[in-house]
mmCIF file of C-alpha atoms in Angstrom:
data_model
loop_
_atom_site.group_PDB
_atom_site.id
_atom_site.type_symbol
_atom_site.label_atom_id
_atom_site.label_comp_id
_atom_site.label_asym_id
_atom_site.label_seq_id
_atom_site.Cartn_x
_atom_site.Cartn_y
_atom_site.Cartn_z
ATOM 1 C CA UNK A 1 -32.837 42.248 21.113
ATOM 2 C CA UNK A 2 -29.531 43.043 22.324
ATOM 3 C CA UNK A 3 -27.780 46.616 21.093
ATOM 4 C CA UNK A 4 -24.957 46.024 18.001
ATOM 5 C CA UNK A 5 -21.548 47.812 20.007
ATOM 6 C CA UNK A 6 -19.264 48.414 17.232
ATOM 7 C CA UNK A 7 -15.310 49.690 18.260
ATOM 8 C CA UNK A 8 -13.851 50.927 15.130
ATOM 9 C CA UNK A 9 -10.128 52.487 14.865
ATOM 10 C CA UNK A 10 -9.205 54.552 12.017
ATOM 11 C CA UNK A 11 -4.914 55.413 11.536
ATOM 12 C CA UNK A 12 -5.404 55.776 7.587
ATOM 13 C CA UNK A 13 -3.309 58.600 7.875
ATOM 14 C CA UNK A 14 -2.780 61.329 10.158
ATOM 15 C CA UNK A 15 -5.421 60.893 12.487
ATOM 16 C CA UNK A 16 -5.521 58.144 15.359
ATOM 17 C CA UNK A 17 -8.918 57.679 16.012
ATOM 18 C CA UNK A 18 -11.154 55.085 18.192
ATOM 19 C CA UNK A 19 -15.234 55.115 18.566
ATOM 20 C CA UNK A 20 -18.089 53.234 19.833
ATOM 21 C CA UNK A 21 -21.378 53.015 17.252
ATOM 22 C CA UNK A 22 -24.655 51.754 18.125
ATOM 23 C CA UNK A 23 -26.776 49.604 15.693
ATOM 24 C CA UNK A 24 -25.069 51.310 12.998
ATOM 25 C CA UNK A 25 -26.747 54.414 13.228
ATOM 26 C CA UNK A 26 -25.815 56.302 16.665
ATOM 27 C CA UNK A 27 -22.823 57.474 18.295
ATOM 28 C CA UNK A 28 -21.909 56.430 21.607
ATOM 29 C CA UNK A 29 -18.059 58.234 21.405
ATOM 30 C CA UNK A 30 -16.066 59.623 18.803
ATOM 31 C CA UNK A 31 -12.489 60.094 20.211
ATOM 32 C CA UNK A 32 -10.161 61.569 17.520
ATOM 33 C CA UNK A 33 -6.543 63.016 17.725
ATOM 34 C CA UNK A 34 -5.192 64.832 15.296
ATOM 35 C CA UNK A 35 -1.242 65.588 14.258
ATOM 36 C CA UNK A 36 -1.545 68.108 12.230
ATOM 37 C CA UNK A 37 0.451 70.548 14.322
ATOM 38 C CA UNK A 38 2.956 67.737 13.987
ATOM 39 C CA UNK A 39 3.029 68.014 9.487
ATOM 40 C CA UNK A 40 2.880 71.580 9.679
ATOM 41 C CA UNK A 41 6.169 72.221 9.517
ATOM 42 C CA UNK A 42 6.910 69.504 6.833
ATOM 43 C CA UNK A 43 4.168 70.924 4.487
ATOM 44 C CA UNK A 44 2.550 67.519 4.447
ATOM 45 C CA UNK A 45 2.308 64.601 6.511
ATOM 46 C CA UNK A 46 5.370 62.571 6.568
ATOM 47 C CA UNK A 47 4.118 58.764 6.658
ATOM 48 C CA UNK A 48 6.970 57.472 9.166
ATOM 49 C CA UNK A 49 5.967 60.509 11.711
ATOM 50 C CA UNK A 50 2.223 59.829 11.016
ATOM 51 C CA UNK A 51 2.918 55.687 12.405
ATOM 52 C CA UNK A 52 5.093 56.770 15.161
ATOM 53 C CA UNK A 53 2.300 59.221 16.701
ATOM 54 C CA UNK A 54 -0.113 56.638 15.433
ATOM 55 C CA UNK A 55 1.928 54.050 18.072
ATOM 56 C CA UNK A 56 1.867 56.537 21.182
ATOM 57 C CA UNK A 57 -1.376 57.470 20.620
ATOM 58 C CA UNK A 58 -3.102 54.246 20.071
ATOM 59 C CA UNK A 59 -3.562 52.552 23.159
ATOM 60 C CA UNK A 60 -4.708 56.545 24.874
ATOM 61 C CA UNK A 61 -7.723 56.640 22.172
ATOM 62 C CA UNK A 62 -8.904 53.172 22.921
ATOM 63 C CA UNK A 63 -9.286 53.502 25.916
ATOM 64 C CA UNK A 64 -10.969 57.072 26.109
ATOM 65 C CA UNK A 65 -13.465 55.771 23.380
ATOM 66 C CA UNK A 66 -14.707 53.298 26.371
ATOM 67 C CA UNK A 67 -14.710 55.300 29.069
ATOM 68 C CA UNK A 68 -16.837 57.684 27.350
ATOM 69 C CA UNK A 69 -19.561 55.413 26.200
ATOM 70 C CA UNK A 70 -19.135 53.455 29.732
ATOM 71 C CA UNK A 71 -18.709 50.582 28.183
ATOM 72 C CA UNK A 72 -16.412 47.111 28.936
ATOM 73 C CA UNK A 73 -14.786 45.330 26.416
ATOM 74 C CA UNK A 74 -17.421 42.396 26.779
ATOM 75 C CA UNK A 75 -20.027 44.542 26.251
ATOM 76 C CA UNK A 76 -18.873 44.800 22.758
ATOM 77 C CA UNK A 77 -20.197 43.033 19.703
ATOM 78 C CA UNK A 78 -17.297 42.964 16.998
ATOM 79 C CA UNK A 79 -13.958 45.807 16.440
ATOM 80 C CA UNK A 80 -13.890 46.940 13.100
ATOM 81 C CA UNK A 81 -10.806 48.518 11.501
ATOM 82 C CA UNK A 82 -9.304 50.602 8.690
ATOM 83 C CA UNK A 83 -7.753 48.032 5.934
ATOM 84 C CA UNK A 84 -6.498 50.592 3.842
ATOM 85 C CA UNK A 85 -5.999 52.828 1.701
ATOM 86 C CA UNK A 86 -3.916 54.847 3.402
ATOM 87 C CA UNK A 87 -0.309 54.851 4.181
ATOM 88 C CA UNK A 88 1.152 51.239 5.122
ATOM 89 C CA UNK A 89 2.894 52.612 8.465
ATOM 90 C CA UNK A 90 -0.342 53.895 9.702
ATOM 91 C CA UNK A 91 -2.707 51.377 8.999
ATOM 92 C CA UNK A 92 -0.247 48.998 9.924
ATOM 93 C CA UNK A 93 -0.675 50.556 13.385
ATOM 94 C CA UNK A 94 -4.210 50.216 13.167
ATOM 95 C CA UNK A 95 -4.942 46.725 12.287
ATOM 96 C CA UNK A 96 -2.661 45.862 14.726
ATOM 97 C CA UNK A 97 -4.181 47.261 17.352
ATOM 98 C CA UNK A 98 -7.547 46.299 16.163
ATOM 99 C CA UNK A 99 -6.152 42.441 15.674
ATOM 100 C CA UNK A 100 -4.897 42.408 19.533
ATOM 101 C CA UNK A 101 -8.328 43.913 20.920
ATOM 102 C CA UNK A 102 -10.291 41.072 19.161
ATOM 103 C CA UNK A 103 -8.014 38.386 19.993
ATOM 104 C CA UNK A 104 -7.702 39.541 24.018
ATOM 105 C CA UNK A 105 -11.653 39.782 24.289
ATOM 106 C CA UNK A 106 -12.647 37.254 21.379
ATOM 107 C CA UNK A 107 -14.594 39.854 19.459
ATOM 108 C CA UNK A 108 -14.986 39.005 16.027
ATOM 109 C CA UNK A 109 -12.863 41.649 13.413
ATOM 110 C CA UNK A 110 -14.563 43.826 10.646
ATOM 111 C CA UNK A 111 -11.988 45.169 7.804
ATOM 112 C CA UNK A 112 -13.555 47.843 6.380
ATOM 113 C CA UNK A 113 -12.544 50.049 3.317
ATOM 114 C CA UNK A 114 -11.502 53.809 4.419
ATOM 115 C CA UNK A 115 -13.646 55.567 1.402
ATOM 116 C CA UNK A 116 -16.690 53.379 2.304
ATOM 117 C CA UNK A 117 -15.923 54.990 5.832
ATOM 118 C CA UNK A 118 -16.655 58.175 4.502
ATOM 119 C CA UNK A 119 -19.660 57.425 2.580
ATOM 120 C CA UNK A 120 -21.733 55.881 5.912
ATOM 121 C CA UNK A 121 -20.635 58.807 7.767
ATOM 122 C CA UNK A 122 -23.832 60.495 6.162
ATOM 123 C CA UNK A 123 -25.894 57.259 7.473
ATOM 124 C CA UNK A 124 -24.820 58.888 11.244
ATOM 125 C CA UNK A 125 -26.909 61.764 10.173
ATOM 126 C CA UNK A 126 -30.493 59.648 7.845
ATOM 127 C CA UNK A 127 -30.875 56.538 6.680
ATOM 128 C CA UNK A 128 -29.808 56.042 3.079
ATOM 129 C CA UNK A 129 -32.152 55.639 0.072
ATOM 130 C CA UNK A 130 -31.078 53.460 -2.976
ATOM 131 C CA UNK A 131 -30.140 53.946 -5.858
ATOM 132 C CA UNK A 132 -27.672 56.655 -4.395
ATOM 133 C CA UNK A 133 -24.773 58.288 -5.502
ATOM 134 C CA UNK A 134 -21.920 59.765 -2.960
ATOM 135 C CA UNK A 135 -19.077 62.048 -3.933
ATOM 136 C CA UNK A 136 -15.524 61.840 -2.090
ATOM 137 C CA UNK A 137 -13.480 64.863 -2.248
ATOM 138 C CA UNK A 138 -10.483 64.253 0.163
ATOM 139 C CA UNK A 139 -6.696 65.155 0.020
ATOM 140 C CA UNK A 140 -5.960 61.847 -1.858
ATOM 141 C CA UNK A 141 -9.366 60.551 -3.164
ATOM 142 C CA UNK A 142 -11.737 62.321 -5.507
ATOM 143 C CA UNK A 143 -14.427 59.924 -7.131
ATOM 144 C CA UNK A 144 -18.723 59.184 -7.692
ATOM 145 C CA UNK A 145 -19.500 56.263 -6.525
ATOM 146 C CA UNK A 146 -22.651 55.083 -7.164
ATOM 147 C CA UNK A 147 -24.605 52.550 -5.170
ATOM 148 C CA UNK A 148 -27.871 50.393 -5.621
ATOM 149 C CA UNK A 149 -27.500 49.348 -2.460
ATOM 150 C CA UNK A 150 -26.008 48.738 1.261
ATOM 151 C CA UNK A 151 -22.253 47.762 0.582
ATOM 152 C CA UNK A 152 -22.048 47.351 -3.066
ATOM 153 C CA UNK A 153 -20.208 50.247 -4.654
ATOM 154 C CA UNK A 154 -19.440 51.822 -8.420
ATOM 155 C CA UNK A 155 -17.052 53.963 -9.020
ATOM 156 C CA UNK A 156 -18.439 55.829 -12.177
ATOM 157 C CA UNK A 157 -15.771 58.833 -12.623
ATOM 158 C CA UNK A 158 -11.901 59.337 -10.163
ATOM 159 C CA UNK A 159 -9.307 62.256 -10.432
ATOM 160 C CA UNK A 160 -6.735 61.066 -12.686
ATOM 161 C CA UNK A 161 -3.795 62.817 -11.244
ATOM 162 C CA UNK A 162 -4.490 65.290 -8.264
ATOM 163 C CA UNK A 163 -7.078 65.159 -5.797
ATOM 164 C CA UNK A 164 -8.867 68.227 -5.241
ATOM 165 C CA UNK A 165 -7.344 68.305 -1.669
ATOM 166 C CA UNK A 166 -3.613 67.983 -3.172
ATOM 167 C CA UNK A 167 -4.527 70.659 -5.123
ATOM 168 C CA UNK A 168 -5.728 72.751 -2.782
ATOM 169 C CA UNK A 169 -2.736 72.228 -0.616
ATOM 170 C CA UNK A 170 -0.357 73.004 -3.615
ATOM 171 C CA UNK A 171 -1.933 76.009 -4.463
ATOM 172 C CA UNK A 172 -1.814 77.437 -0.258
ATOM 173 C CA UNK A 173 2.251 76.825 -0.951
ATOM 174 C CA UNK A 174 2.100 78.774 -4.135
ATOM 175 C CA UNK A 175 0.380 81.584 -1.749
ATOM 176 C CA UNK A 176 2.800 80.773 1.074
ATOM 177 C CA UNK A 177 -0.067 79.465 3.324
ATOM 178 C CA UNK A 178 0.512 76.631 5.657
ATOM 179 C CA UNK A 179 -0.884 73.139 5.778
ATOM 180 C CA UNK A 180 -3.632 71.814 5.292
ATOM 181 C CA UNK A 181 -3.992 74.262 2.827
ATOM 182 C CA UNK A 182 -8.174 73.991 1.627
ATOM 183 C CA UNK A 183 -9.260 75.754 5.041
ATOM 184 C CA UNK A 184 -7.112 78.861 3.908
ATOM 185 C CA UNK A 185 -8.108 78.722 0.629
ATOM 186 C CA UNK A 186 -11.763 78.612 1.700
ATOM 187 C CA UNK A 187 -11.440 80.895 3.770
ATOM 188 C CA UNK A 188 -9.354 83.342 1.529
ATOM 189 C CA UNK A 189 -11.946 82.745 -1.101
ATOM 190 C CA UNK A 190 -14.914 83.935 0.616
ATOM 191 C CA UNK A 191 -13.481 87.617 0.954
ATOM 192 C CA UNK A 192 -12.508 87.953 -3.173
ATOM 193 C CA UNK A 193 -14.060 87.481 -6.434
ATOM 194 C CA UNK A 194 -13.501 84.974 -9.100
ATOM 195 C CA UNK A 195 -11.973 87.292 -11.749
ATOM 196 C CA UNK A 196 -9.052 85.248 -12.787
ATOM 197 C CA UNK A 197 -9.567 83.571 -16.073
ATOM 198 C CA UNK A 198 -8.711 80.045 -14.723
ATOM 199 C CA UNK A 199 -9.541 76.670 -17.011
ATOM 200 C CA UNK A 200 -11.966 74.110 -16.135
ATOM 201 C CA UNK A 201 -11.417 70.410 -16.878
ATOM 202 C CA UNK A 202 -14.241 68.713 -18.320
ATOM 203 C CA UNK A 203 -12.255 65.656 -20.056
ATOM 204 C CA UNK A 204 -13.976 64.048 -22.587
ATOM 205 C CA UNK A 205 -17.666 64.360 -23.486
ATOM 206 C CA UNK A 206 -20.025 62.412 -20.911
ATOM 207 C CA UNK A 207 -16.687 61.431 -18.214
ATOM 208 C CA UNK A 208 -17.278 62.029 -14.701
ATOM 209 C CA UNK A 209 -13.527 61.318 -14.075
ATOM 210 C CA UNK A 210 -11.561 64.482 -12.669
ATOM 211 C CA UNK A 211 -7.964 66.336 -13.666
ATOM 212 C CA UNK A 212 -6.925 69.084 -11.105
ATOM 213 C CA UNK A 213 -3.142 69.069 -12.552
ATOM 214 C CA UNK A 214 -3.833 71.361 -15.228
ATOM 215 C CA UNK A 215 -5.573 73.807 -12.887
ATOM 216 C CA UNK A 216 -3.504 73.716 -10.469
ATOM 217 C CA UNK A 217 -0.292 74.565 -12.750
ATOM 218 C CA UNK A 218 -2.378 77.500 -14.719
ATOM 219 C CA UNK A 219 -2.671 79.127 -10.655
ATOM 220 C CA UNK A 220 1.656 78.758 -10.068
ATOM 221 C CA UNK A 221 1.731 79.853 -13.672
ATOM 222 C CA UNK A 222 -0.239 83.063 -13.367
ATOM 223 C CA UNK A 223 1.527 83.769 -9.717
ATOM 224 C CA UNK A 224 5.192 82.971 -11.732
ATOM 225 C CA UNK A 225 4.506 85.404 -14.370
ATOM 226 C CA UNK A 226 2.672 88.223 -12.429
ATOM 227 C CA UNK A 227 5.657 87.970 -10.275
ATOM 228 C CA UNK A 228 7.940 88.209 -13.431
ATOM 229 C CA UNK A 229 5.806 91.829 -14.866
ATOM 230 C CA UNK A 230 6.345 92.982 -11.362
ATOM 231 C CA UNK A 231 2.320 92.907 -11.168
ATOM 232 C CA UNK A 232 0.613 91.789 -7.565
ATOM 233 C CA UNK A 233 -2.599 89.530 -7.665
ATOM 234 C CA UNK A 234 -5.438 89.948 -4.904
ATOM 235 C CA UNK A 235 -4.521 86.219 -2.904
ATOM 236 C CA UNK A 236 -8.474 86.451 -2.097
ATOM 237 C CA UNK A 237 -9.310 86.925 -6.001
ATOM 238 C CA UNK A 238 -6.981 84.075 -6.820
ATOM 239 C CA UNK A 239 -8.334 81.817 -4.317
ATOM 240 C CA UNK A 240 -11.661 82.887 -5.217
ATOM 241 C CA UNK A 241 -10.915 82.067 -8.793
ATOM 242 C CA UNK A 242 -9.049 78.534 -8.006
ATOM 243 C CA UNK A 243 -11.766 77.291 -5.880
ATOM 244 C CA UNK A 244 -14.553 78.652 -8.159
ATOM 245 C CA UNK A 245 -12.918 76.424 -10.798
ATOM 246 C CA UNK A 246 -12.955 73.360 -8.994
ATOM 247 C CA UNK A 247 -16.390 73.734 -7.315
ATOM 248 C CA UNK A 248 -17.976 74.088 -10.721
ATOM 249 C CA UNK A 249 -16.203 71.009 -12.252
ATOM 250 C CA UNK A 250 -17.452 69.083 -9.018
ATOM 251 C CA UNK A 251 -20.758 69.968 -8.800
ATOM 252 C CA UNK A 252 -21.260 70.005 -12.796
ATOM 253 C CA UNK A 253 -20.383 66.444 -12.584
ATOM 254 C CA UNK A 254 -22.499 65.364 -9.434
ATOM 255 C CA UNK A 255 -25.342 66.807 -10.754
ATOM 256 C CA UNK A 256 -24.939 65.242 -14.269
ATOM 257 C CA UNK A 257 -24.488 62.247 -12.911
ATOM 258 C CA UNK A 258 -27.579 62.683 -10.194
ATOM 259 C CA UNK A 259 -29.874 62.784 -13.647
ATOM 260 C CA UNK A 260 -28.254 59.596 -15.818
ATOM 261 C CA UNK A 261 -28.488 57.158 -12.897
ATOM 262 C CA UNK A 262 -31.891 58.031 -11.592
ATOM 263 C CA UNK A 263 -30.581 57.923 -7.915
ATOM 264 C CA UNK A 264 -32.610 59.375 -4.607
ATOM 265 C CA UNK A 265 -29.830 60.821 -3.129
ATOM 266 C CA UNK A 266 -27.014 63.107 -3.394
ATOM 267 C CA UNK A 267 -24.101 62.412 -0.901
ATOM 268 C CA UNK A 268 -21.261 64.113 0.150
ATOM 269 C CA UNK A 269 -17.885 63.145 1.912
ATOM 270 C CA UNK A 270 -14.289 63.508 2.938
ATOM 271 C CA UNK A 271 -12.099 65.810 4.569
ATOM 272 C CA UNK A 272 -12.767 68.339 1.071
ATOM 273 C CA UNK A 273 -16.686 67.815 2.404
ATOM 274 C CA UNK A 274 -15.657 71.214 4.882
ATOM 275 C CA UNK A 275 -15.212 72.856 2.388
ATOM 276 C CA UNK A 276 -17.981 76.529 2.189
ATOM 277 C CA UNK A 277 -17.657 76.657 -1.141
ATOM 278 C CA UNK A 278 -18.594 73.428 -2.210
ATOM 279 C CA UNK A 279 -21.057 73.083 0.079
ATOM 280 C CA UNK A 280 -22.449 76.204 -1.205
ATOM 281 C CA UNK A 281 -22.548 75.146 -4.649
ATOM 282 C CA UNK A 282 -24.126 72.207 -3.805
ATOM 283 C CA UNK A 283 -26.885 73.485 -1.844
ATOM 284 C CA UNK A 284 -27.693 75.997 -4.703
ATOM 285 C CA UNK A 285 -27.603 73.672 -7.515
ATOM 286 C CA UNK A 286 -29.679 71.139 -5.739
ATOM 287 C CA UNK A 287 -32.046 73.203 -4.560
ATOM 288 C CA UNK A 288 -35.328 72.522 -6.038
ATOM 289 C CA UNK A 289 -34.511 69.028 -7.796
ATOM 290 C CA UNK A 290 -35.880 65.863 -6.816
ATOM 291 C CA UNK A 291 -32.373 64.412 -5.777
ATOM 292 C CA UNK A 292 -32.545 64.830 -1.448
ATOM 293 C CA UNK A 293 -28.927 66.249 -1.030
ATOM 294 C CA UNK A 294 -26.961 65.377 2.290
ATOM 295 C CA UNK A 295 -23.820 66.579 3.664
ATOM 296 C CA UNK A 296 -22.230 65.760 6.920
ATOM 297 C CA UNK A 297 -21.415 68.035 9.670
ATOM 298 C CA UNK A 298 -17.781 69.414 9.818
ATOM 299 C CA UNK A 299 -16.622 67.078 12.253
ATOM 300 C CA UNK A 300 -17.259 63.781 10.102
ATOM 301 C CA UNK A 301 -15.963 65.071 7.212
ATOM 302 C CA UNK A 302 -12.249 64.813 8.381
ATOM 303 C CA UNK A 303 -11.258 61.166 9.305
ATOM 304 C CA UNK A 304 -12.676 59.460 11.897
ATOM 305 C CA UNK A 305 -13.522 56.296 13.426
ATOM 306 C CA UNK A 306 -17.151 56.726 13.869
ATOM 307 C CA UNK A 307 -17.406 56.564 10.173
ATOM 308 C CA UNK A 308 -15.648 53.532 10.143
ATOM 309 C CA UNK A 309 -18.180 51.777 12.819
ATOM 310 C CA UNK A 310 -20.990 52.839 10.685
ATOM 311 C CA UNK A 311 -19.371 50.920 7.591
ATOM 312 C CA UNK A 312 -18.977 48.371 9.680
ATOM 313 C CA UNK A 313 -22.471 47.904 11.374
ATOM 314 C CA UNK A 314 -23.412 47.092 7.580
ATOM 315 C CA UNK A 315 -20.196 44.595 6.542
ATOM 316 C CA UNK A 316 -20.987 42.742 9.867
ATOM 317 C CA UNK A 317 -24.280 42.033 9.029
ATOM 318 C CA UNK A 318 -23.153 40.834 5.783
ATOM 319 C CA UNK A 319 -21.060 38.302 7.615
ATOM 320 C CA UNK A 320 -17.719 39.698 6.314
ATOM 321 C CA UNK A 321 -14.813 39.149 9.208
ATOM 322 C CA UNK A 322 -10.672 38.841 9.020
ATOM 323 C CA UNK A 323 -8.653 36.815 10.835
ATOM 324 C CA UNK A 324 -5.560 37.385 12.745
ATOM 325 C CA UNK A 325 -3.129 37.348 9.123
ATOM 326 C CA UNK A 326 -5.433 40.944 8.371
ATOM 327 C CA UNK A 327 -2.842 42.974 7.182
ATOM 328 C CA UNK A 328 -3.006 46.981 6.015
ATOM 329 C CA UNK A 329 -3.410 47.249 2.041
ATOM 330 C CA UNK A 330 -2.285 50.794 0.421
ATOM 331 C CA UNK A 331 -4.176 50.552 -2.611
ATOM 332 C CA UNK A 332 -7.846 48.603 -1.696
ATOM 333 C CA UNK A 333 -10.128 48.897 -4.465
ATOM 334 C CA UNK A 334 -13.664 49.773 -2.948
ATOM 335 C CA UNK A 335 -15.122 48.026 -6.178
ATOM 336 C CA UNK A 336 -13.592 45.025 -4.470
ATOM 337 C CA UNK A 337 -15.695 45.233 -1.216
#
């Protein structure tokens, strides 16, 4: 039987990334580049900067994914792509891309949702076990999505104002860190101690939705009036006491959820996924249960495109393709899929 040879291209946002995935399961090359040295100096990525490194990088990734799995376009099986979400510019850029490749070489074209992305990054790593549930924590996305099986998806609980990522990164600026600001924080957070009094959102009895706003304004507030008394805060302690906050609320709610729907598995994903901390917590408060808990390696946390071929592998068996009028959607709904 011949091999499945999945290209996939991710431009969600503000990386442009290309890669090559085997049966669904194995990575041939993983070719990412990243512009965050770009954003740094905005505090954020700016989307019409993001597209036009998106556009002179494009065309350089493609092409180093093949050369590093040795591979000719007719060797290929299908290109899959990022439809969204993710800023319009960038995916634009993307599907584009993705939309010429197919039509040069008559591959078929897999859309594929960004978040599911992120979810089969942890089929890279083991096969998945159903019922399952998977949670996101990224700089725009934080949800629980819970899944009885390959490509159908739930989401049971979603931030309803920041993601934990935005937060993070607004709280860095409060401590004059640069962006991305969660690696500081993490890393800040390791070396103090969680002695600041700081609230914990746990909405209404039995949600498994998420609110980071309030947090996130009770760390500026207690910065704003420390400053005011003419009192200095430990950055560590305050990081340490931010980040113990949100880890709690996260892993509170994972594990909740882990016991009402019965699942077999306990996924995590997105960029937040790098995070010590909540991999820590994670670890400790799943040690022992029942639920088998997986989390990614560093590198497929962060976008990627090998992520994307994995969704893919498992849409193109479902015999889900786009034509050339595939366009880049903002706001796809992974219920939707």
């Amino acid at each position: 039987m011949m091999d499945e040879l999945i290209l996939a291209i991710e431009t969600s946002c503000d990386e442009t990334a290309a890669a090559v995935i085997k049966n669904g399961r194995e990575i041939v090359s993983n070719v990412v580049s990243s512009q965050i040295e770009s954003h740094k100096r905005f505090g954020g990525v700016v989307p019409e900067v993001a597209s036009r490194h998106h556009v002179e990088q494009m065309t350089l990734v493609l092409e180093e994914a093949l050369a590093q799995a040795g591979l000719e376009p007719s060797d290929l099986t299908a290109v899959a792509v990022t439809e969204g979400p993710g800023l319009v510019g960038a995916l634009l850029i993307g599907v584009n891309a993705a939309k010429a490749f197919a039509f040069a070489h008559g591959l078929p074209l897999v859309p594929v949702h960004h978040i599911a992305g992120h979810i089969y990054a942890n089929r890279l790593l083991t096969e998945m076990e159903f019922p399952l549930l998977t949670l996101i924590v990224s700089g725009g996305h934080t949800e629980l999505v819970y899944m009885k099986e390959h490509g159908s998806y739930e989401v049971i609980g979603e931030t309803r104002d920041d993601a934990a990522g935005e937060a993070y990164d607004k709280v860095a600026r409060t401590l004059n860190m640069p962006y991305p600001g969660g690696p500081h924080i993490d890393r800040l957070a390791q070396e103090g101690e969680p002695v600041i009094d700081l609230p914990r959102s746990w909405l209404e009895p039995g949600s498994y939705d998420f609110s980071f706003s309030g947090l996130k304004s009770a760390v500026i507030n207690t910065v704003h009036n420390a400053t005011q008394r003419g009192e200095t805060i430990k950055p560590e302690d305050l990081a340490a006491s931010f980040q113990a906050s949100v880890v709690e609320v996260l892993v509170e709610k994972t594990f909740r959820a882990a016991q009402e729907y019965g699942v077999k598995q306990v996924l995590l994903a997105g960029g937040v996924a790098a995070n010590k901390g909540l991999r820590a917590g994670l670890e400790a408060r799943f040690a022992g249960s029942q639920y088998e808990l997986i989390i990614p390696p560093l590198s497929l946390c962060t976008d990627n495109a090998a992520m994307i071929g994995a969704a893919a592998s498992i849409e193109y068996k479902k015999g889900k393709r786009a034509d050339l009028a595939l366009n880049g959607v903002p706001g796809l709904d992974l219920e939707a899929q």
